Coordinates of C-alpha atoms in Angstrom, one line a residue:
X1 CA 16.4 43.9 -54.1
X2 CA 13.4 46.0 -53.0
X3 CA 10.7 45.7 -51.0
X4 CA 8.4 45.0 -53.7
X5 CA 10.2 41.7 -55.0
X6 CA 11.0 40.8 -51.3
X7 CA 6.8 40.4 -50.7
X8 CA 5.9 39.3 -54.2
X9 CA 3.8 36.4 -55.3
X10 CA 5.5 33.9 -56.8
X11 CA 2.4 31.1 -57.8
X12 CA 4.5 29.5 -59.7
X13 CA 6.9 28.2 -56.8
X14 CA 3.4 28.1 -54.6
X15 CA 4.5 31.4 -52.8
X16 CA 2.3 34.1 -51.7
X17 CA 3.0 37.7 -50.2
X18 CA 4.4 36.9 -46.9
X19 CA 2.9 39.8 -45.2
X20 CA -0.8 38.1 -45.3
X21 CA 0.4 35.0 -43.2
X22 CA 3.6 35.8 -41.6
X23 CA 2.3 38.3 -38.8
X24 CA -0.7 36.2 -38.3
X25 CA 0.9 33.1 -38.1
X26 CA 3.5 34.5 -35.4
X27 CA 0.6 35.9 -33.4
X28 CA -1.2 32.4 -33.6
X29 CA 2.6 31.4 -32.3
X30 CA 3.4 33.7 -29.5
X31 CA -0.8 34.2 -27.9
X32 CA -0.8 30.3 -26.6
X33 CA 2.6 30.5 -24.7
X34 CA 2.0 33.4 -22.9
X35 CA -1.3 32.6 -21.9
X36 CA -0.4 29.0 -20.3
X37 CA 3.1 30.2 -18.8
X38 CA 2.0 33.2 -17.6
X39 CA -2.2 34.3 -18.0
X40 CA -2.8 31.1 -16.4
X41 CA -1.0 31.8 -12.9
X42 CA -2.9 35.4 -12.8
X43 CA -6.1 33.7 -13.5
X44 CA -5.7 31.1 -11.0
X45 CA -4.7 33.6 -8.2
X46 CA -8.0 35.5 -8.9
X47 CA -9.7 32.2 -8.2
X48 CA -7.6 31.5 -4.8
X49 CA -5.3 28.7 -5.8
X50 CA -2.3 29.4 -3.1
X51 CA 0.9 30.3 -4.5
X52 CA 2.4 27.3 -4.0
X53 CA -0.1 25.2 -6.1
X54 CA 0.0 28.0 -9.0
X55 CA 3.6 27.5 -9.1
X56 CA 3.9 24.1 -9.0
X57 CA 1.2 22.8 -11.8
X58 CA 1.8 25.8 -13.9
X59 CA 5.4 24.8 -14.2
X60 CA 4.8 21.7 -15.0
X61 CA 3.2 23.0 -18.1
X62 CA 6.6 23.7 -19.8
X63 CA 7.1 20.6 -20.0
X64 CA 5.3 20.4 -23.5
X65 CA 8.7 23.3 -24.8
X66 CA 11.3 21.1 -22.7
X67 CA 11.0 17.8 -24.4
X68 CA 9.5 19.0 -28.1
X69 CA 12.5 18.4 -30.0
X70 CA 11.7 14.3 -29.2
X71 CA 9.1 14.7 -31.3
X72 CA 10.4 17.1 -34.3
X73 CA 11.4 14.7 -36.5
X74 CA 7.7 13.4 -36.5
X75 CA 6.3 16.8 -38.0
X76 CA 9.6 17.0 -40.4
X77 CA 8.5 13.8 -41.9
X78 CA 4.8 12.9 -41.5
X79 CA 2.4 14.9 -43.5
X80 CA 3.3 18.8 -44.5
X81 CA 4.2 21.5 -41.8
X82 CA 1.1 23.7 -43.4
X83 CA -1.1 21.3 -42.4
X84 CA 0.0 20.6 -39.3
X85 CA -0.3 24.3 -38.8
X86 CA -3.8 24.0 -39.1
X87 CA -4.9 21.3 -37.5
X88 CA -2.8 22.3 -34.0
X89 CA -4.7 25.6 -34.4
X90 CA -7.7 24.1 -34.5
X91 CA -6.4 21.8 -31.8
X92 CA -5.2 24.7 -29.6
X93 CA -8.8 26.5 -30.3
X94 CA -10.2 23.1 -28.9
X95 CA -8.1 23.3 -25.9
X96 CA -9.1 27.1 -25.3
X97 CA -13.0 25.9 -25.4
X98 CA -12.0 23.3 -23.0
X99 CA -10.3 25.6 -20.4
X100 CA -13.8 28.2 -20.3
X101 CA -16.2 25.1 -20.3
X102 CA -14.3 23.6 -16.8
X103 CA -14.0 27.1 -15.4
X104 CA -17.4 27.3 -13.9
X105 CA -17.5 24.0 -12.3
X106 CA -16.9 23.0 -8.9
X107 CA -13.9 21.1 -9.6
X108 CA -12.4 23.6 -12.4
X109 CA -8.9 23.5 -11.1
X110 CA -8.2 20.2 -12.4
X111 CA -10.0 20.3 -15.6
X112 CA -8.6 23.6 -16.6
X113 CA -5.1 21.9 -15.9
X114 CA -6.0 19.1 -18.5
X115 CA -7.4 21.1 -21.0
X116 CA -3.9 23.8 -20.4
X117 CA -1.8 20.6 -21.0
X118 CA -3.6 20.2 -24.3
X119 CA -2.6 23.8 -25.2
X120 CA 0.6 23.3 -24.1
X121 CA 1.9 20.5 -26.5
X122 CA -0.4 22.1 -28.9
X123 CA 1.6 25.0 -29.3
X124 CA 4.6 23.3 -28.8
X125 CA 4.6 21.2 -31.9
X126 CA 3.0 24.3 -33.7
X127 CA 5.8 26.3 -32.6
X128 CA 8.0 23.3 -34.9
X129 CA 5.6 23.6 -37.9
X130 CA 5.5 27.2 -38.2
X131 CA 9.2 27.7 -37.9
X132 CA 9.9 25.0 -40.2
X133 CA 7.0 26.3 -42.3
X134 CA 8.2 30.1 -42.6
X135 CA 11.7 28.6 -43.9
X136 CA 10.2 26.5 -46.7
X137 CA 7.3 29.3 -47.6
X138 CA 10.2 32.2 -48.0
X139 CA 12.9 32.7 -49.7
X140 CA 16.0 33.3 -48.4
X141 CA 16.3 37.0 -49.3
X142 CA 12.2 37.1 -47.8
X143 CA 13.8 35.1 -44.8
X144 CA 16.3 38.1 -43.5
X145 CA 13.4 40.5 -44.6
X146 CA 10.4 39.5 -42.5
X147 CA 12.8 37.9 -39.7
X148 CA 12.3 41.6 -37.6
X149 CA 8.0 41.2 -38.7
X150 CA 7.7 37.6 -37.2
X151 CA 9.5 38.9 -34.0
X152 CA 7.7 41.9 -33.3
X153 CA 4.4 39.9 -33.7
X154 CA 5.4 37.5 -31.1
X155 CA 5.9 40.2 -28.8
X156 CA 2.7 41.8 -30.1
X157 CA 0.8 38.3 -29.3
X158 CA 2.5 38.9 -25.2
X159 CA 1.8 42.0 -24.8
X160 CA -2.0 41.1 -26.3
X161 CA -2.1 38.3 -23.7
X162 CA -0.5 39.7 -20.7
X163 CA -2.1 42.9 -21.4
X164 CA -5.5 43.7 -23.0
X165 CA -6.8 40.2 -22.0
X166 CA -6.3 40.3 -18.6
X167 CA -7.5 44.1 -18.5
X168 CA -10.6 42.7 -20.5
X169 CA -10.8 39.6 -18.0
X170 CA -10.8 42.5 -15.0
X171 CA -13.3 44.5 -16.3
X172 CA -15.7 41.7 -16.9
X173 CA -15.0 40.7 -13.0
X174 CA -15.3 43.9 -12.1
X175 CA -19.0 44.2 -14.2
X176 CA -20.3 40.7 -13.7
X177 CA -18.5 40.3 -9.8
X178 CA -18.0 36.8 -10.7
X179 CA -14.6 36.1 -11.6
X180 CA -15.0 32.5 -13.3
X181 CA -17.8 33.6 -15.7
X182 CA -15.7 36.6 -16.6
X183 CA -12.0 34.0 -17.4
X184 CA -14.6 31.9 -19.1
X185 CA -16.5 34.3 -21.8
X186 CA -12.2 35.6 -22.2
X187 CA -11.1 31.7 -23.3
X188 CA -13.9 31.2 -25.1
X189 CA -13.2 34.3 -26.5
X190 CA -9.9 32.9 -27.7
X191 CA -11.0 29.5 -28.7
X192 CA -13.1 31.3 -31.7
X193 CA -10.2 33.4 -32.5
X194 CA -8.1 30.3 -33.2
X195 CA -10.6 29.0 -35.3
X196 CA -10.7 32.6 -37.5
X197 CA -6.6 32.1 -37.6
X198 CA -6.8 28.5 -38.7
X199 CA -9.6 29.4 -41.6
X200 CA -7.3 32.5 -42.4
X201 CA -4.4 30.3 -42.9
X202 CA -5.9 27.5 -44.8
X203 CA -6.5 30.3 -47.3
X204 CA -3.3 32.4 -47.2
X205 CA -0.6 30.1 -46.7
X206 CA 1.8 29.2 -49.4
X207 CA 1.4 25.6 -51.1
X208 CA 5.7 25.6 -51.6
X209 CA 7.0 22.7 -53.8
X210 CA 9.3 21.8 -50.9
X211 CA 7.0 21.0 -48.2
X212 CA 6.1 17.7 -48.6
X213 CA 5.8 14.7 -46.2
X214 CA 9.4 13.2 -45.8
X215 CA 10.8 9.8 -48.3
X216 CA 10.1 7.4 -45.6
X217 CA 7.0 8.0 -43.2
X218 CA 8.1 5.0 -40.9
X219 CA 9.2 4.9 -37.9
X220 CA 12.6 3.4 -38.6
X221 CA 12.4 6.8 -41.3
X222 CA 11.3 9.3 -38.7
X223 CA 14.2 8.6 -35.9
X224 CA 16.7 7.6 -38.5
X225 CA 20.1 9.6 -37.6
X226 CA 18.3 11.2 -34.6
X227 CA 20.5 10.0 -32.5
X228 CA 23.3 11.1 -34.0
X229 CA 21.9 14.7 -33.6
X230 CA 21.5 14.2 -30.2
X231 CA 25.1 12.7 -30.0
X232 CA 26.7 15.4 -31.6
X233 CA 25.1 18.1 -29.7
X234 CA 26.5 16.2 -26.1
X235 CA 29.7 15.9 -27.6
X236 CA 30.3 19.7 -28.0
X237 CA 33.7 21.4 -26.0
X238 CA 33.0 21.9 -22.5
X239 CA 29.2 20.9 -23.0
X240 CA 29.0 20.1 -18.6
X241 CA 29.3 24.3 -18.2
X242 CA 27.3 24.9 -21.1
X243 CA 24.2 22.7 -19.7
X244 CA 25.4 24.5 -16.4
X245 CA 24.7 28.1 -17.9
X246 CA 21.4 27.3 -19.7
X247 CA 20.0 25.5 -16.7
X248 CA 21.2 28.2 -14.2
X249 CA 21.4 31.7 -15.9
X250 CA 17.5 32.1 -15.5
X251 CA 17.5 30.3 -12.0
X252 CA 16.2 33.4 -10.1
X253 CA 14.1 34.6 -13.0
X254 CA 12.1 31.1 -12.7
X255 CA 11.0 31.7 -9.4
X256 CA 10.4 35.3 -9.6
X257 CA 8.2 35.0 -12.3
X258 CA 5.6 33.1 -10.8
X259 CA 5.6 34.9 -7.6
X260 CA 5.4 38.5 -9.1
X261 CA 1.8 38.5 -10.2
X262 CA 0.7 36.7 -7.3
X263 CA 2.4 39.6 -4.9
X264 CA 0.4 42.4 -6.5
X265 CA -2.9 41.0 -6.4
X266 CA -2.6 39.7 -3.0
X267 CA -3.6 41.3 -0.2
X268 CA -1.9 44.2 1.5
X269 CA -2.6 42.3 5.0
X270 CA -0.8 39.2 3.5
X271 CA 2.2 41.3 2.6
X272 CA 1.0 42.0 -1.2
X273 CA -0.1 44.8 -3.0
X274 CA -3.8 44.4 -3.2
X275 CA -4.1 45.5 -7.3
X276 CA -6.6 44.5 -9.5
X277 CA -6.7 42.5 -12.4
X278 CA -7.1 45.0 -15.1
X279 CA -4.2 46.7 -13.5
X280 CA -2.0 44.4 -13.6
X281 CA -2.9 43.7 -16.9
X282 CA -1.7 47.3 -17.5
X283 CA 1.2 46.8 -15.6
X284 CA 3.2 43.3 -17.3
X285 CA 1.5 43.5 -20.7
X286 CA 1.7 47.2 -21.7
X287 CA 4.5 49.1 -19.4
X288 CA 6.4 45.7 -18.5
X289 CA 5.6 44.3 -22.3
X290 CA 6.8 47.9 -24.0
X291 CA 10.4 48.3 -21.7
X292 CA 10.8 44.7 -22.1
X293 CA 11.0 44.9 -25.8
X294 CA 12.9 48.1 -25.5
X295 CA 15.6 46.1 -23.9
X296 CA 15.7 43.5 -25.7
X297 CA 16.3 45.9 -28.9
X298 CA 19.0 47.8 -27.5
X299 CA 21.0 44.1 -25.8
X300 CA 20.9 43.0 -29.8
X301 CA 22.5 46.3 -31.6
X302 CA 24.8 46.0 -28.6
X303 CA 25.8 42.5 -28.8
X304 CA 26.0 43.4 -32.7
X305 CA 28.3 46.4 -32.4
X306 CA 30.7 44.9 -29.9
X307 CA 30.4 41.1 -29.4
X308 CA 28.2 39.3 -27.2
X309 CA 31.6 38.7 -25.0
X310 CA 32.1 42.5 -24.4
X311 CA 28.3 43.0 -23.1
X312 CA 27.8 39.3 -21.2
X313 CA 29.0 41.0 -17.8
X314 CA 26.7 43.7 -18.1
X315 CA 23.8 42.0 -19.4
X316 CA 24.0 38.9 -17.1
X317 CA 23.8 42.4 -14.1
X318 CA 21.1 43.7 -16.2
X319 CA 18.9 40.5 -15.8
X320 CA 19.2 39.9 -12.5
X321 CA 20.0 42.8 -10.1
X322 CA 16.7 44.8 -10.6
X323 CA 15.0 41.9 -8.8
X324 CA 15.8 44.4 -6.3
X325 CA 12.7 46.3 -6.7
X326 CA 10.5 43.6 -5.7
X327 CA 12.2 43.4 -2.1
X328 CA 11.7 47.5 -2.3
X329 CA 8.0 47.1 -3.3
X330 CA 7.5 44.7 -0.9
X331 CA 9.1 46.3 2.0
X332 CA 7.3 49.7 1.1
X333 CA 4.0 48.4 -0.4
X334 CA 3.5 51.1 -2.6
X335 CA 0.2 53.0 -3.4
X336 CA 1.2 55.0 -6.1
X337 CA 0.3 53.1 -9.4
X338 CA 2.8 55.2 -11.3
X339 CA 5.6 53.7 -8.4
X340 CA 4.7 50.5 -9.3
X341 CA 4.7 50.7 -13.1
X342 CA 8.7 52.2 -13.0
X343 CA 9.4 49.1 -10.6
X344 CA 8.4 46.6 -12.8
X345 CA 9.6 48.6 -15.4
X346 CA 12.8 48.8 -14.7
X347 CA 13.0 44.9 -13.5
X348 CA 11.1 44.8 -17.2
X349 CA 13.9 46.2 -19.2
X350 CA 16.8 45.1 -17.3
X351 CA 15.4 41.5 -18.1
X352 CA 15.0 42.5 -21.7
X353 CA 18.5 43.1 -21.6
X354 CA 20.2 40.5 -20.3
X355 CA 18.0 37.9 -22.2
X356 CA 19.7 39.1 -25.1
X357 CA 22.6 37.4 -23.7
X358 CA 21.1 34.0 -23.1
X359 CA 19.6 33.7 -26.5
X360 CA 22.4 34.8 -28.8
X361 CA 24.6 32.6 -26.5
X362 CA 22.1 29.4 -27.4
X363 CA 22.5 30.5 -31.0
X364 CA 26.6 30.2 -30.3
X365 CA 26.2 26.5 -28.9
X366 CA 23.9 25.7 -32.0
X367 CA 26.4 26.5 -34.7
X368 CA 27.2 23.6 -36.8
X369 CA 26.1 21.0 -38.8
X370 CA 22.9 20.0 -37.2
X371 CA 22.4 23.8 -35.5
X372 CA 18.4 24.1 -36.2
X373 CA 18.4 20.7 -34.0
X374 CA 20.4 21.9 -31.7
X375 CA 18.7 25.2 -31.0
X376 CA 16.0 23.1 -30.2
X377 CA 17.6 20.9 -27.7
X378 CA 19.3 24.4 -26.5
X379 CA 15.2 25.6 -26.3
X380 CA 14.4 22.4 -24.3
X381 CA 17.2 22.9 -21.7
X382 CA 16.0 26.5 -21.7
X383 CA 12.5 25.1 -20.5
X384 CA 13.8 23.1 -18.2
X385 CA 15.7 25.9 -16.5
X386 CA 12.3 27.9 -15.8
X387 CA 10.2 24.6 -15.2
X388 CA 12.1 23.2 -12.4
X389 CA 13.3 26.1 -9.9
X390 CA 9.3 27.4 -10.8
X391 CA 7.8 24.4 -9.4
X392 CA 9.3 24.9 -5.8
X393 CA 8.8 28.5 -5.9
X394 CA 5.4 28.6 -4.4
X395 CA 6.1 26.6 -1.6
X396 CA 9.2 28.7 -1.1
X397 CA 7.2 31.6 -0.9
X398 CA 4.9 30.5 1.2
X399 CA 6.9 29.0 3.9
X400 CA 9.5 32.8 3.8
X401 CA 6.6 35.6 3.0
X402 CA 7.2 37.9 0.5
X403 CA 10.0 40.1 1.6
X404 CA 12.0 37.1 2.6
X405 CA 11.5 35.3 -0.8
X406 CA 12.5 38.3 -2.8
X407 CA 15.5 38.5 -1.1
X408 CA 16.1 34.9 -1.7
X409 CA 15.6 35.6 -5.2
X410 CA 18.2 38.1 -5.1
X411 CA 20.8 35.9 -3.6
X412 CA 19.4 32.6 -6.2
X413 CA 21.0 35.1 -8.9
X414 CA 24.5 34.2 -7.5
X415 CA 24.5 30.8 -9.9
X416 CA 24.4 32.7 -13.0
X417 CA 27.4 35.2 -12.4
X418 CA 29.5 32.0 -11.8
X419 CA 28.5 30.1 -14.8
X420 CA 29.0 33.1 -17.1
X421 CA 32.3 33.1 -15.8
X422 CA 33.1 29.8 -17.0
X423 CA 31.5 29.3 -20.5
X424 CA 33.5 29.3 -23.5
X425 CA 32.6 32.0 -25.6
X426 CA 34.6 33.3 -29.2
X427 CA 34.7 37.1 -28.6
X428 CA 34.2 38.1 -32.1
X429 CA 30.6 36.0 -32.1
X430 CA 28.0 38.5 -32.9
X431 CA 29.9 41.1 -34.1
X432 CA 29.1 42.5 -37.8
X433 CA 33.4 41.7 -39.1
X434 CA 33.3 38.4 -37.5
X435 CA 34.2 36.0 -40.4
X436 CA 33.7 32.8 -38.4
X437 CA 33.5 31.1 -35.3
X438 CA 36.9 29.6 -33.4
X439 CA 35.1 26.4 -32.7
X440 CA 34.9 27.3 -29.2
X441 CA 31.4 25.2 -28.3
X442 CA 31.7 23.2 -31.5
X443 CA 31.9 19.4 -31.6

């Protein structure tokens, strides 16, 4: 089939060209994450929250990702996943306006939290409607087609965050000297883009036949057989070392990753690099973004010419062991801005990498009858995994300084090596002649 009949209208069936919704939609997806998981901890370092504190309640905001699929089956059934699209876009804008209108007050560190918790599970149950959506507004030959498009505009939506925002949030610091004015104008910023992306969509999305609210909008109806799913999923072959690996593969990534932005913006007297916002904006969301994608691409043709089984030992290395160049950064405390961008770099693509291996291996666990459920309990274990070792890791810091808690990063990698060892794994999985699975994490 060509291109052509792959992103053809079809009104009849309520279709329209996928490419006027499908990289918007994914960028409406993939902005709010990356700006409460990650944006959020830079911003609140520029307004001297310690580390500890920026850890702790920014972790907590995961929470939302962790326990979303308890409330999946209430989007399958009530209403139609277009519309609740829509209306968590304009919720999300809501919560955007929220976060800039606390920002200037005394006491902005607590509102800004509340108003981040309503973008959190805002963008959590979106994340549900507009992955269900793109399922029932493609076909399946449109499916395989745009499954690369939604993917790269996700990544375009973090490098958008993590980059040009925060370089736009540093420049207006940098021209106004007054770092909440400049966060605020940025969200509210944001909160009117969300509202051009809902009025987009409630134009260009699909009306499909299939999506519909569900036979029996009840309660009874929305939970019926749920806890089957659920049952199912903990009755799976050697499910302890599987909760094991997605809990622990990411343990030293959790903490690193709200420590790292902290480190270069704080003080060189205080044991950090002293940068400033618009450069690490330049840093994590265009070098970092760019080599993190890079290796991501390269772990997946990997994984697809050999097997995930043949890479796992050298991607679980990849993701962990150049955490090393935060303990060389820190020991060193570099100048040299072009130093700095090949450290995180490297740490950027070597994360890349080895996440390849996590996620295909999530996709392993999920096969079965009842695998898009399961991938989302797999993506809530996954949240857990960075929310809880995050929390601590501010405190952590604090109490060890910066070298020391780098190298304690280093040695928290140790977990991951032993689970990998342990997980059942079918060592044709991923491979293009693979026929079918063995079973191996089956029920």
């Amino acid at each position: 089939m060509s291109e052509h009949q792959a992103v053809s209208d079809d009104r009849e069936t309520g279709r329209r060209n996928p490419w006027t919704w499908i990289p918007s939609l994914y960028f409406a997806e993939g902005l709010p994450y990356v700006l409460v998981m990650t944006v959020s901890v830079i911003m609140y370092k520029r307004m001297d929250i310690s580390n500890a504190e920026i850890a702790l309640y920014t972790s907590w905001l995961y929470l939302p990702w962790v326990i979303k699929p308890l409330w999946s089956p209430v989007v399958d059934v009530l209403g139609t996943r277009r519309g609740w699209v829509l209306a968590m876009q304009l919720l999300i804008g809501a919560g955007l306006a929220g976060v800039a209108l606390t920002l200037p007050g005394d006491d902005f560190f607590r509102y800004s939290l509340a108003f981040l918790w309503l973008l959190a599970f805002s963008s959590a149950t979106h994340d549900i409607a507009a992955d269900g959506f793109y399922m029932l507004g493609n076909t399946p030959h449109q499916q395989a087609f745009f499954v690369g498009i939604r993917s790269t505009f996700y990544r375009v939506a973090m490098i958008s965050g993590q980059g040009l925002l925060v370089m736009l949030a540093g420049y207006l610091e940098t021209r106004w000297g007054d770092v909440h004015r400049a966060w605020a104008v940025t969200f509210y910023g944001l909160a009117g883009l969300f509202i051009v992306f809902a009025a987009w969509h409630q134009f260009m999305l699909p009306r499909p036949a299939a999506d519909r609210p569900g036979p029996d909008p009840s309660l009874r109806g929305v939970f019926s057989g749920f806890g089957e799913v659920f049952a199912s999923f903990f009755r799976k072959r050697g499910i302890v070392i599987i909760l094991a690996f997605m809990l622990l593969f990411r343990f030293a990534e959790a903490q690193l990753v709200k420590i790292a932005a902290p480190f270069l913006l704080d003080d060189r007297a205080v044991g950090g690099l002293g940068m400033s916002t618009a450069e690490v904006g330049f840093v994590y969301g265009t070098v970092g973004m760019l080599l993190l994608t890079a290796g991501g691409i390269i772990g997946g043709l990997l994984a697809a010419r050999n097997g995930l089984k043949h890479w796992l030992w050298w991607m679980v290395a990849a993701i962990n062991l150049p955490n090393v160049v935060y303990i060389f950064m820190s020991v060193t405390q570099p100048e040299s801005a072009w130093v700095v961008n090949a450290a995180v770099g490297v740490e950027q693509f070597g994360y890349g990498f080895g996440f390849t291996a996590y996620m295909l291996y999530l996709l392993y666990v999920s096969q079965g009858k009842y695998q898009t459920a399961h991938f989302a309990i797999c993506t809530g274990f996954m949240a857990l995994g960075m929310m809880l070792p995050g929390m601590a890791s501010g405190w952590v810091q604090e109490q060890l300084g910066y070298q020391n808690f780098f190298i304690w990063v280093l040695i928290a990698t140790i977990p991951s090596f032993l689970v990998v060892k342990l997980i059942p794994l079918d060592p044709r999985f991923g491979r293009k002649d693979a026929t079918a699975p063995d079973g191996g994490a089956t029920s």
